[in-house]
Structures are given as C-alpha cells and as structure tokens.
mmCIF file of C-alpha atoms and ligand atoms in Angstrom:
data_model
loop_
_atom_site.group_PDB
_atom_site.id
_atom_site.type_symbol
_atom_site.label_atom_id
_atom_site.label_comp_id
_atom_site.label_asym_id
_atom_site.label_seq_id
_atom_site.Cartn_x
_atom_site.Cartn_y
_atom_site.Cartn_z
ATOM 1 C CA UNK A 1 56.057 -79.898 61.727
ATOM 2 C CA UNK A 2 52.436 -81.013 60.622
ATOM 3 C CA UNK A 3 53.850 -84.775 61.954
ATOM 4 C CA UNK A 4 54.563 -83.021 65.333
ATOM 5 C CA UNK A 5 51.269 -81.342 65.561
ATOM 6 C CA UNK A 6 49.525 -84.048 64.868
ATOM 7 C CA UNK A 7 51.129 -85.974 67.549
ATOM 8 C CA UNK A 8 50.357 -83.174 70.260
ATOM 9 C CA UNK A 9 46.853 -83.069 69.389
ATOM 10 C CA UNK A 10 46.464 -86.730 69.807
ATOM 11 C CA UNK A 11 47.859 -86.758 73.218
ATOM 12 C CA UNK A 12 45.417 -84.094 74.452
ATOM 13 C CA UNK A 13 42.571 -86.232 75.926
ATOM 14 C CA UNK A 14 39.413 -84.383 76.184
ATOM 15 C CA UNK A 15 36.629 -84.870 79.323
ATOM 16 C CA UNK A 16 33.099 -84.556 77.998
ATOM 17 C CA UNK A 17 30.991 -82.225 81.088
ATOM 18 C CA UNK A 18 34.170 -81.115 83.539
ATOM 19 C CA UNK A 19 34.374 -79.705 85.396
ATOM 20 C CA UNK A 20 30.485 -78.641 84.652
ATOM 21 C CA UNK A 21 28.300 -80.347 82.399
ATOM 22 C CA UNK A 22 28.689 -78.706 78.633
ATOM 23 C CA UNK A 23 32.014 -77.674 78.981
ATOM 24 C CA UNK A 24 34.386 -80.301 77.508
ATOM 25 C CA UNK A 25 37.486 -80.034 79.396
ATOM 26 C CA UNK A 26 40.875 -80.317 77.591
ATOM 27 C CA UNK A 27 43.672 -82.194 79.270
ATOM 28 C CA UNK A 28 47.119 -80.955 78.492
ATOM 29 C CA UNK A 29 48.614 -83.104 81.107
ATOM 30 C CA UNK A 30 49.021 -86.644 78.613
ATOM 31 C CA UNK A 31 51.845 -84.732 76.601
ATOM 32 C CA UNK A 32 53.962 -83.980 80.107
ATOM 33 C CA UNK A 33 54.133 -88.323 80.065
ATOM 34 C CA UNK A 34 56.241 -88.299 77.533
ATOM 35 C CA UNK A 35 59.156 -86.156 77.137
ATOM 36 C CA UNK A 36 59.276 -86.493 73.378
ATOM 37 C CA UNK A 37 56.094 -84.766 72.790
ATOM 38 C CA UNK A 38 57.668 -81.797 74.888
ATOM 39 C CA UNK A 39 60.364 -81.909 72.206
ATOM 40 C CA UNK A 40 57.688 -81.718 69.626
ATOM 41 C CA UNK A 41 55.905 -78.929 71.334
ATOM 42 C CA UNK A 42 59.420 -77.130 72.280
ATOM 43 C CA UNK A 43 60.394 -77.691 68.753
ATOM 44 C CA UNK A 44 57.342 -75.926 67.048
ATOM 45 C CA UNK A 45 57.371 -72.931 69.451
ATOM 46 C CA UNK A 46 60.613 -72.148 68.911
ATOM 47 C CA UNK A 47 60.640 -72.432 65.523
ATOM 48 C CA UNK A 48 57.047 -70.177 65.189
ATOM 49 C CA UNK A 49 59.041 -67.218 67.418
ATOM 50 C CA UNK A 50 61.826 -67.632 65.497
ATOM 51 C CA UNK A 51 60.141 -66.983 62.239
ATOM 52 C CA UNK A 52 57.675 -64.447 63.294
ATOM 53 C CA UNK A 53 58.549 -62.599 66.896
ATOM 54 C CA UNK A 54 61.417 -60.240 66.043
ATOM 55 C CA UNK A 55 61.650 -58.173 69.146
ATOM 56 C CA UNK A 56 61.210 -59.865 72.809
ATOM 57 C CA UNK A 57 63.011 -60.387 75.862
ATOM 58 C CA UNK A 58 60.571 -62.448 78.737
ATOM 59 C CA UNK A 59 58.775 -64.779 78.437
ATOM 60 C CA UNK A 60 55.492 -64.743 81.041
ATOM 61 C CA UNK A 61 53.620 -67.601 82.066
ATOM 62 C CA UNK A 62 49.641 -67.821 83.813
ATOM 63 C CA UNK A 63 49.126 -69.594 86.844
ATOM 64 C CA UNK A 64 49.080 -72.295 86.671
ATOM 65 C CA UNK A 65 49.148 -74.271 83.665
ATOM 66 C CA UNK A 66 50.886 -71.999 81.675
ATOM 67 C CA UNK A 67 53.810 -72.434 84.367
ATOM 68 C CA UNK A 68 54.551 -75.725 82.752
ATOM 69 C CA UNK A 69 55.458 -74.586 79.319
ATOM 70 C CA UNK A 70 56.793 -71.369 80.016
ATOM 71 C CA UNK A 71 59.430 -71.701 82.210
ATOM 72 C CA UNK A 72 60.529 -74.295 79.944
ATOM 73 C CA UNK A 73 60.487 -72.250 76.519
ATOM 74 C CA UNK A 74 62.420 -68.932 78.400
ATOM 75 C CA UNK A 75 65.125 -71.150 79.498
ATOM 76 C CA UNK A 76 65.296 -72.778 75.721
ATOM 77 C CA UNK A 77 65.285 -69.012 74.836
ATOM 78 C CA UNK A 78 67.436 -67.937 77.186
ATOM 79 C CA UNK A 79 65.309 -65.211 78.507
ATOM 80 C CA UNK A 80 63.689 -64.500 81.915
ATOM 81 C CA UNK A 81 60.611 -65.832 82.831
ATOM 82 C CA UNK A 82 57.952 -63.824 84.399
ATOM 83 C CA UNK A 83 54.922 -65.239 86.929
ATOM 84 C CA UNK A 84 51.237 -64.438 86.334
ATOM 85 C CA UNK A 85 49.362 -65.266 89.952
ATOM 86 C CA UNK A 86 46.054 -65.185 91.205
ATOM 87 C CA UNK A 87 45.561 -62.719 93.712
ATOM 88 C CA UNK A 88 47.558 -63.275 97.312
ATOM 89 C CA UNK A 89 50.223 -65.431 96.213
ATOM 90 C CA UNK A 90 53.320 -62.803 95.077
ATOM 91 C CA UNK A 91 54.853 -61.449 97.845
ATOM 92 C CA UNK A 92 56.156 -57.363 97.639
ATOM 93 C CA UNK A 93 54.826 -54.622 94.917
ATOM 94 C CA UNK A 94 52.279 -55.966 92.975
ATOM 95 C CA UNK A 95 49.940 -55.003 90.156
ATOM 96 C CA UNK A 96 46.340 -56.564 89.937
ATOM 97 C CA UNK A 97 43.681 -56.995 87.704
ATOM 98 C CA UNK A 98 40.171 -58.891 88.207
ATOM 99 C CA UNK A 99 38.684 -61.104 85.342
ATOM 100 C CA UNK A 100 35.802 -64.022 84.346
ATOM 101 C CA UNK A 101 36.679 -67.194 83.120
ATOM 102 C CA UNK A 102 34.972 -69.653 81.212
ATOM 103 C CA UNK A 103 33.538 -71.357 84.452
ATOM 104 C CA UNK A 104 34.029 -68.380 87.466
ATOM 105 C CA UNK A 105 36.159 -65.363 87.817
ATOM 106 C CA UNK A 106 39.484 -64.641 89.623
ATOM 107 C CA UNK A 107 42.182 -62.218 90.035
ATOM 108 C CA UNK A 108 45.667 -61.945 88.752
ATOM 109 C CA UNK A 109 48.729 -60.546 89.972
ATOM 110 C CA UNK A 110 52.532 -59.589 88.888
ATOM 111 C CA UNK A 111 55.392 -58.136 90.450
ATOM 112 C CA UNK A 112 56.091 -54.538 89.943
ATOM 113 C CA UNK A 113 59.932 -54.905 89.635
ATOM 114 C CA UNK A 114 59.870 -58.290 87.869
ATOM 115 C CA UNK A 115 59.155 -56.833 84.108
ATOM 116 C CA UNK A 116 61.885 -54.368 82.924
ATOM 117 C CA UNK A 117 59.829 -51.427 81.825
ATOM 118 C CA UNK A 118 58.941 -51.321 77.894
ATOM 119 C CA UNK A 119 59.987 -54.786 77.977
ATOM 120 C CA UNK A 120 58.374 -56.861 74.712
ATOM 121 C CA UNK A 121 56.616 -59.776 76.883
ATOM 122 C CA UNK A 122 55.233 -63.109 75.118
ATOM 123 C CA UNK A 123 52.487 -64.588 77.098
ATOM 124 C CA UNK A 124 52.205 -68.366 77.078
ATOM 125 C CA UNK A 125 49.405 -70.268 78.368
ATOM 126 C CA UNK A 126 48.257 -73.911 78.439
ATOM 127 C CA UNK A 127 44.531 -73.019 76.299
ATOM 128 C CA UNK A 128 42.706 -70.170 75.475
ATOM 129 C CA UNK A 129 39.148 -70.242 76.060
ATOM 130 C CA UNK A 130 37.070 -67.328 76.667
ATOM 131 C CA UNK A 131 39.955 -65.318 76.649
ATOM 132 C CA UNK A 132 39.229 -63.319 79.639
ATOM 133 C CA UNK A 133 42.442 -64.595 81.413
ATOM 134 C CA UNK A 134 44.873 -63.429 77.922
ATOM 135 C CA UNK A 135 43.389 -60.223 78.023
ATOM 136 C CA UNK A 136 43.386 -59.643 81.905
ATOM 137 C CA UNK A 137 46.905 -60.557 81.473
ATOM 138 C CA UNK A 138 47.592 -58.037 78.217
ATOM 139 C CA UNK A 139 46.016 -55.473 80.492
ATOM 140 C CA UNK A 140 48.496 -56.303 83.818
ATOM 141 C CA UNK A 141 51.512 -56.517 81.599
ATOM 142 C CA UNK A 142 50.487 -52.683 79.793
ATOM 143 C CA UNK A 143 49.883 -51.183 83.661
ATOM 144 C CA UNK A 144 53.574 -52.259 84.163
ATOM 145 C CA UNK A 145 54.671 -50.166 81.328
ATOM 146 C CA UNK A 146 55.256 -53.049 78.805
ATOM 147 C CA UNK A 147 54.262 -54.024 75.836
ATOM 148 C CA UNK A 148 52.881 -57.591 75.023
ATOM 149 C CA UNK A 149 54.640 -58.959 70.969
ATOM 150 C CA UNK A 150 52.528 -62.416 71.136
ATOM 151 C CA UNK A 151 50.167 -64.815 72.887
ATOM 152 C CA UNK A 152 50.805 -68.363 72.822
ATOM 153 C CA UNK A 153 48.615 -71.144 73.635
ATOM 154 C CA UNK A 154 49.043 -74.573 73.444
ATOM 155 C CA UNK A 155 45.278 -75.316 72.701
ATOM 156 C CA UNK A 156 42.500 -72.920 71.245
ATOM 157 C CA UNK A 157 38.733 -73.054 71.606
ATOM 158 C CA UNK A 158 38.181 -71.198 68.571
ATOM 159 C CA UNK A 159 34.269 -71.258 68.792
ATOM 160 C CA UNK A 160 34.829 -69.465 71.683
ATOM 161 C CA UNK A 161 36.747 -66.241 69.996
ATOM 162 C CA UNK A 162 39.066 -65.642 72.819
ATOM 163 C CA UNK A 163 42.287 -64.248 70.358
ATOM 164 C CA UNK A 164 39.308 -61.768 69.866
ATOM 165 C CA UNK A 165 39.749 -59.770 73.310
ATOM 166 C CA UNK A 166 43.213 -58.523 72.667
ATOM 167 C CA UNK A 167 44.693 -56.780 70.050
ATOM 168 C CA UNK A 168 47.745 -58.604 69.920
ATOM 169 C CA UNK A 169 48.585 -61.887 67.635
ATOM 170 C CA UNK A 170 47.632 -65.242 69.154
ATOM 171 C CA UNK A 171 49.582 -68.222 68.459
ATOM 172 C CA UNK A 172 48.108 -71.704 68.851
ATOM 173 C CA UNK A 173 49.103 -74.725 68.512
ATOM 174 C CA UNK A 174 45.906 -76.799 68.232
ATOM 175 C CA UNK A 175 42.677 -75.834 67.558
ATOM 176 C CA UNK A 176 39.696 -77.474 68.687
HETATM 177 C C1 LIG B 201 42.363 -72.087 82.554
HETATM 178 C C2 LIG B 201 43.447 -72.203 81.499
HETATM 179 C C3 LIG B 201 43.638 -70.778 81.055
HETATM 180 C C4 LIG B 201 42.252 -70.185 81.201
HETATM 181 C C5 LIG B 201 41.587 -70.119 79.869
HETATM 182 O O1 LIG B 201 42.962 -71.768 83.767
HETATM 183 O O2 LIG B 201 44.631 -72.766 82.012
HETATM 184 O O3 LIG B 201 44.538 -70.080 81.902
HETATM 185 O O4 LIG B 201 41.523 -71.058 82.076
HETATM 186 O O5 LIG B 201 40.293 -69.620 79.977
HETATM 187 P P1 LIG B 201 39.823 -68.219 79.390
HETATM 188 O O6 LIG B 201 40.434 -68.062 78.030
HETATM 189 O O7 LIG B 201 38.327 -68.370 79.323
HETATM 190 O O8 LIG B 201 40.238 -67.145 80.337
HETATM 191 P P2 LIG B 201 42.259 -71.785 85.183
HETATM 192 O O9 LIG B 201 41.905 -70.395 85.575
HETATM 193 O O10 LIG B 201 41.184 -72.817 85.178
HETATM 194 O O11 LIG B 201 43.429 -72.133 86.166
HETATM 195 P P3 LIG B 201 44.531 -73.274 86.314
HETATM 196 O O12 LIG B 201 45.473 -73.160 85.135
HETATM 197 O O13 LIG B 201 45.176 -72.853 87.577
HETATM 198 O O14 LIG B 201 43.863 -74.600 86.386
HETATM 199 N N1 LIG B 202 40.264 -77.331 79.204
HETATM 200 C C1 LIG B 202 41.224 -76.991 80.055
HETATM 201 N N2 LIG B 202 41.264 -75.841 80.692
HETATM 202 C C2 LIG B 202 40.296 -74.971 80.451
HETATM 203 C C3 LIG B 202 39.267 -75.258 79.577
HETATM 204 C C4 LIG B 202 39.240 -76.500 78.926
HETATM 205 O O1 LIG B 202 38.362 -76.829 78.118
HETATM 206 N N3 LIG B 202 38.469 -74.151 79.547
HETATM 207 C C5 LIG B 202 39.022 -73.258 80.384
HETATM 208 N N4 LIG B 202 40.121 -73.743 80.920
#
C-alpha cells in the first residue's frame, strides 16, 4: 500500500499561484493518464472501506471532480452512485444548500428521490480544502433524511483543517 501511495502522490503535480496567487493548486488530473495509478487509487479505497466502513449502501460524488472517482468506486462496490450539483443543473425535486470555498462560494444541489431515506452515504471528493464544500454536502445529504458513514478525499490540505467542519471521519489519501 505505502508503494501505491507513494506513486499517487507523485503523479499529483502541483501549480504554484492558481488559480489566484497564494493558493497552490493541486492537479489530480496526471493520475487519470495512466490507468494503473487508478488501480492503485481503486485498490487503496477499497481496501480502507473494507477494513473500516461497516454499514453503507451509495456512494455520492461532488461536482465535478469528485465525479471522476466516484462513479468509478460505486460500480467497483456495486452500489449506486449519487450526484452532488451546483445549483441549476438537476432537473425535478431538489434539495439545496449554499456554501464558500477556498477561492468563492457556490451552491449545491441533490435529488430528493435519488438517496433512499436513512441511507448510510460515503462522500468522495477529488481534495478537501477548506472544507466548506464536505460539510455543505454532510448538511444536503442529513436534509434528505440520511446519514453520512465517511468522507473520502483523494488529497487533503491539512493546514487548512477542513475534516474539522464535519463530524464525520475523513479519509485521505494524500496529505499535503
Ligand atoms: C474544489 C474541489 C473540492 C472543493 C474543495 O472544487 O474539487 O470539491 O473545491 O474545497 P473546500 O474544501 O474548500 O470546499 P470546485 O468547487 O473548485 O469545483 P470543480 O470540482 O467543479 O472544479
Ligand atoms: N487544488 C485543486 N482543487 C482545489 C484546491 C487545490 O489546491 N483548493 C480548492 N480546490
């Protein structure tokens, strides 16, 4: 596993000043160029819910970065997977919730009828940074009546305490 990790974190390039100047900007985009390092990341995700997730049944990804990974990992895990939008974008019922990122703020949305209620969700993302967008997404995911088992990022800022706006466990792969 620690061979694996190692791998991922060397294929995340990072862009001094982007898209402002201080942030450094964290590409996850160099591990999609080779499929083997979406083994490796597959690999070490399932393994991590095997060991530690008992209970959960949909997976739900965050527009739009965390739609790369988490369609992948539900249909490894053979459960459904569940859209996070920003506002306007889901058609029919939806549920919304306004929240600040790092650089701006936005609004998400879900589906009403796409979450079984008390469902145990897992929330995958691409990075966690401020953590406004986990959190906004906790919050969505309680207003539909379920319940949220685990967060799980591919990168974490962890200067920037996001896993700290959520009571819920936060999985990361890489920490910068
Ligand atoms: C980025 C990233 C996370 C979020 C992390 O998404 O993909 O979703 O910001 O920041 P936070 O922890 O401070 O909330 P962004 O909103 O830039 O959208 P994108 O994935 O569509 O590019
Ligand atoms: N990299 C990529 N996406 C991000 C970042 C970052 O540093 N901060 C917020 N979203």
């Amino acid at each position: 596993i620690q061979k694996r990790l190692d791998r991922i974190k060397m294929n995340v390039k990072s862009f001094p000043d982007f898209p402002k100047s201080g942030i450094i900007f964290r590409d996850i985009f160099p591990l999609f160029h080779d499929p083997s390092l979406i083994d490796d990341v597959l690999y070490i995700l399932k393994h991590h819910i095997k060991n530690n997730i008992k209970n959960y049944d949909t997976i739900i990804g965050l527009e739009s970065r965390g739609f790369l990974i988490g369609p992948l990992l539900a249909y490894e895990l053979r459960v459904p997977f569940v859209p996070i939008r920003k506002a306007g974008k889901l058609p029919g019922k939806v549920e919304s919730i306004a929240y600040e990122l790092e650089y701006g703020s936005d609004k998400f949305e879900i589906q009403i009828d796409s979450v079984k209620p008390n469902s145990n969700c897992i929330i995958v993302d691409d990075l966690l940074a401020t953590g406004g967008s986990a959190r906004s997404a906790v919050e969505l995911i309680r207003k539909c009546g379920s319940n949220i088992v685990n967060v799980i990022v591919l990168i974490e800022l962890i200067d920037l305490k996001g896993r700290l706006q959520y009571p819920e466990p936060t999985f990361s792969l890489v920490k910068f």
